[in-house]
Short mmCIF file of N, CA and C in Angstrom, two decimals:
data_model
loop_
_atom_site.label_atom_id
_atom_site.label_comp_id
_atom_site.label_asym_id
_atom_site.label_seq_id
_atom_site.Cartn_x
_atom_site.Cartn_y
_atom_site.Cartn_z
N ALA H 1 92.17 -13.21 32.36
CA ALA H 1 92.25 -14.43 33.15
C ALA H 1 91.26 -15.47 32.64
N GLY H 2 90.13 -15.03 32.11
CA GLY H 2 89.11 -15.97 31.64
C GLY H 2 89.58 -16.81 30.47
N ILE H 3 90.33 -16.19 29.55
CA ILE H 3 90.81 -16.94 28.38
C ILE H 3 91.84 -17.98 28.79
N PHE H 4 92.64 -17.68 29.81
CA PHE H 4 93.62 -18.65 30.30
C PHE H 4 92.93 -19.81 31.00
N ALA H 5 91.86 -19.49 31.74
CA ALA H 5 91.10 -20.55 32.41
C ALA H 5 90.48 -21.49 31.38
N LEU H 6 89.98 -20.94 30.31
CA LEU H 6 89.41 -21.77 29.25
C LEU H 6 90.48 -22.64 28.61
N GLY H 7 91.65 -22.06 28.36
CA GLY H 7 92.75 -22.84 27.80
C GLY H 7 93.20 -23.97 28.70
N VAL H 8 93.27 -23.70 29.99
CA VAL H 8 93.65 -24.74 30.95
C VAL H 8 92.59 -25.84 30.99
N ALA H 9 91.33 -25.45 30.99
CA ALA H 9 90.25 -26.44 31.02
C ALA H 9 90.28 -27.34 29.78
N VAL H 10 90.50 -26.74 28.63
CA VAL H 10 90.58 -27.51 27.39
C VAL H 10 91.78 -28.44 27.42
N LEU H 11 92.93 -27.93 27.85
CA LEU H 11 94.14 -28.75 27.93
C LEU H 11 93.95 -29.92 28.89
N GLU H 12 93.40 -29.67 30.06
CA GLU H 12 93.22 -30.74 31.04
C GLU H 12 92.20 -31.77 30.56
N PHE H 13 91.11 -31.32 29.96
CA PHE H 13 90.08 -32.26 29.50
C PHE H 13 90.57 -33.10 28.33
N PHE H 14 90.94 -32.44 27.24
CA PHE H 14 91.34 -33.18 26.05
C PHE H 14 92.71 -33.83 26.22
N GLY H 15 93.61 -33.16 26.96
CA GLY H 15 94.91 -33.76 27.23
C GLY H 15 94.77 -35.03 28.05
N GLY H 16 93.86 -35.02 29.03
CA GLY H 16 93.62 -36.22 29.82
C GLY H 16 93.08 -37.36 28.97
N ILE H 17 92.19 -37.04 28.05
CA ILE H 17 91.65 -38.06 27.15
C ILE H 17 92.75 -38.63 26.26
N LEU H 18 93.59 -37.74 25.70
CA LEU H 18 94.69 -38.21 24.86
C LEU H 18 95.67 -39.07 25.64
N LEU H 19 95.98 -38.69 26.87
CA LEU H 19 96.86 -39.51 27.70
C LEU H 19 96.22 -40.87 27.99
N LEU H 20 94.94 -40.87 28.24
CA LEU H 20 94.22 -42.11 28.54
C LEU H 20 94.33 -43.09 27.38
N PHE H 21 94.26 -42.58 26.16
CA PHE H 21 94.33 -43.44 24.98
C PHE H 21 95.76 -43.59 24.44
N GLY H 22 96.73 -42.98 25.09
CA GLY H 22 98.12 -43.14 24.71
C GLY H 22 98.52 -42.36 23.46
N LEU H 23 97.83 -41.29 23.16
CA LEU H 23 98.12 -40.50 21.97
C LEU H 23 98.87 -39.23 22.36
N LEU H 24 99.93 -38.92 21.64
CA LEU H 24 100.73 -37.71 21.86
C LEU H 24 101.18 -37.57 23.32
N GLN H 25 101.54 -38.68 23.94
CA GLN H 25 101.84 -38.70 25.37
C GLN H 25 102.90 -37.70 25.78
N ARG H 26 104.01 -37.69 25.09
CA ARG H 26 105.11 -36.80 25.49
C ARG H 26 104.71 -35.33 25.40
N TRP H 27 104.06 -34.95 24.32
CA TRP H 27 103.69 -33.55 24.13
C TRP H 27 102.64 -33.10 25.14
N ILE H 28 101.63 -33.92 25.32
CA ILE H 28 100.56 -33.57 26.26
C ILE H 28 101.10 -33.55 27.69
N ALA H 29 101.93 -34.53 28.05
CA ALA H 29 102.50 -34.58 29.40
C ALA H 29 103.37 -33.35 29.65
N ALA H 30 104.12 -32.92 28.64
CA ALA H 30 104.96 -31.73 28.81
C ALA H 30 104.10 -30.48 29.01
N LEU H 31 103.05 -30.34 28.22
CA LEU H 31 102.16 -29.18 28.38
C LEU H 31 101.47 -29.19 29.75
N LEU H 32 101.02 -30.36 30.16
CA LEU H 32 100.36 -30.46 31.47
C LEU H 32 101.34 -30.21 32.61
N ALA H 33 102.59 -30.64 32.45
CA ALA H 33 103.60 -30.39 33.49
C ALA H 33 103.85 -28.89 33.64
N VAL H 34 103.92 -28.18 32.53
CA VAL H 34 104.11 -26.73 32.59
C VAL H 34 102.91 -26.08 33.25
N GLN H 35 101.72 -26.52 32.88
CA GLN H 35 100.50 -25.97 33.47
C GLN H 35 100.45 -26.24 34.97
N MET H 36 100.85 -27.43 35.40
CA MET H 36 100.85 -27.75 36.83
C MET H 36 101.93 -26.97 37.57
N LEU H 37 103.05 -26.70 36.91
CA LEU H 37 104.09 -25.89 37.53
C LEU H 37 103.58 -24.47 37.79
N VAL H 38 102.83 -23.93 36.85
CA VAL H 38 102.24 -22.60 37.05
C VAL H 38 101.23 -22.64 38.19
N ALA H 39 100.41 -23.68 38.25
CA ALA H 39 99.45 -23.82 39.35
C ALA H 39 100.18 -23.95 40.68
N PHE H 40 101.28 -24.70 40.68
CA PHE H 40 102.10 -24.85 41.88
C PHE H 40 102.59 -23.50 42.38
N LEU H 41 103.13 -22.70 41.47
CA LEU H 41 103.71 -21.42 41.85
C LEU H 41 102.65 -20.37 42.21
N LEU H 42 101.55 -20.33 41.49
CA LEU H 42 100.56 -19.28 41.70
C LEU H 42 99.49 -19.60 42.73
N ALA H 43 99.16 -20.87 42.90
CA ALA H 43 98.03 -21.19 43.76
C ALA H 43 98.38 -22.02 44.99
N HIS H 44 99.29 -22.97 44.86
CA HIS H 44 99.49 -23.95 45.93
C HIS H 44 100.68 -23.66 46.84
N LEU H 45 101.68 -23.01 46.37
CA LEU H 45 102.90 -22.80 47.14
C LEU H 45 102.64 -22.02 48.43
N LYS H 46 101.79 -21.03 48.37
CA LYS H 46 101.52 -20.19 49.54
C LYS H 46 100.76 -20.93 50.64
N ASN H 47 100.15 -22.08 50.30
CA ASN H 47 99.35 -22.83 51.27
C ASN H 47 100.15 -23.87 52.03
N GLY H 48 101.42 -24.01 51.71
CA GLY H 48 102.25 -24.99 52.41
C GLY H 48 102.16 -26.37 51.77
N PHE H 49 102.74 -27.35 52.45
CA PHE H 49 102.89 -28.69 51.88
C PHE H 49 101.60 -29.52 51.94
N SER H 50 100.88 -29.46 53.02
CA SER H 50 99.77 -30.38 53.29
C SER H 50 98.63 -30.25 52.29
N ILE H 51 98.21 -31.40 51.79
CA ILE H 51 97.09 -31.42 50.85
C ILE H 51 95.79 -31.01 51.53
N SER H 52 95.68 -31.23 52.83
CA SER H 52 94.45 -30.87 53.55
C SER H 52 94.27 -29.35 53.64
N ASN H 53 95.35 -28.60 53.39
CA ASN H 53 95.29 -27.14 53.40
C ASN H 53 95.39 -26.58 51.97
N ASN H 54 95.05 -27.42 50.97
CA ASN H 54 95.17 -27.05 49.56
C ASN H 54 96.62 -26.72 49.21
N GLY H 55 97.54 -27.47 49.80
CA GLY H 55 98.96 -27.25 49.58
C GLY H 55 99.47 -27.94 48.33
N TYR H 56 100.77 -28.07 48.25
CA TYR H 56 101.39 -28.55 47.01
C TYR H 56 101.82 -30.02 47.05
N GLU H 57 101.45 -30.75 48.05
CA GLU H 57 101.84 -32.15 48.16
C GLU H 57 101.42 -32.96 46.92
N PHE H 58 100.17 -32.92 46.55
CA PHE H 58 99.65 -33.69 45.42
C PHE H 58 100.13 -33.11 44.09
N VAL H 59 100.30 -31.81 44.04
CA VAL H 59 100.76 -31.15 42.80
C VAL H 59 102.16 -31.64 42.43
N ILE H 60 103.02 -31.81 43.44
CA ILE H 60 104.37 -32.32 43.18
C ILE H 60 104.31 -33.74 42.62
N LEU H 61 103.41 -34.55 43.15
CA LEU H 61 103.24 -35.91 42.66
C LEU H 61 102.78 -35.91 41.19
N ILE H 62 101.85 -35.04 40.87
CA ILE H 62 101.37 -34.95 39.49
C ILE H 62 102.48 -34.48 38.56
N ILE H 63 103.23 -33.47 38.96
CA ILE H 63 104.33 -32.97 38.13
C ILE H 63 105.37 -34.06 37.90
N ALA H 64 105.73 -34.78 38.96
CA ALA H 64 106.72 -35.86 38.84
C ALA H 64 106.23 -36.94 37.88
N THR H 65 104.96 -37.30 37.98
CA THR H 65 104.39 -38.31 37.09
C THR H 65 104.41 -37.84 35.64
N LEU H 66 104.06 -36.58 35.41
CA LEU H 66 104.06 -36.05 34.05
C LEU H 66 105.48 -35.98 33.48
N ILE H 67 106.45 -35.67 34.31
CA ILE H 67 107.84 -35.66 33.85
C ILE H 67 108.29 -37.07 33.47
N LEU H 68 107.87 -38.06 34.26
CA LEU H 68 108.19 -39.45 33.92
C LEU H 68 107.57 -39.85 32.58
N ILE H 69 106.34 -39.45 32.34
CA ILE H 69 105.69 -39.75 31.06
C ILE H 69 106.42 -39.05 29.92
N THR H 70 106.85 -37.82 30.15
CA THR H 70 107.56 -37.07 29.12
C THR H 70 108.88 -37.75 28.75
N ASN H 71 109.54 -38.36 29.73
CA ASN H 71 110.84 -38.98 29.49
C ASN H 71 110.74 -40.47 29.14
N LYS H 72 109.55 -40.97 28.95
CA LYS H 72 109.34 -42.38 28.63
C LYS H 72 109.96 -42.71 27.27
N LYS H 73 110.58 -43.88 27.19
CA LYS H 73 111.19 -44.30 25.91
C LYS H 73 110.33 -45.34 25.23
#
């Protein structure tokens, strides 16, 4: 589990920087969307919808935004 946590941290940190500067947007957004989908399924789904209960409300917004970036022309 530790190696996966490190991979997620690296992806989120450097992927966020690359998105900020507009580099490799589609690839990074796709990787981040997959990572957020895993977080949605493993961590947030069991807590329900509400963000105040650590639910999946905000996670869905992030996934939708990343999908839009991935499909950008």
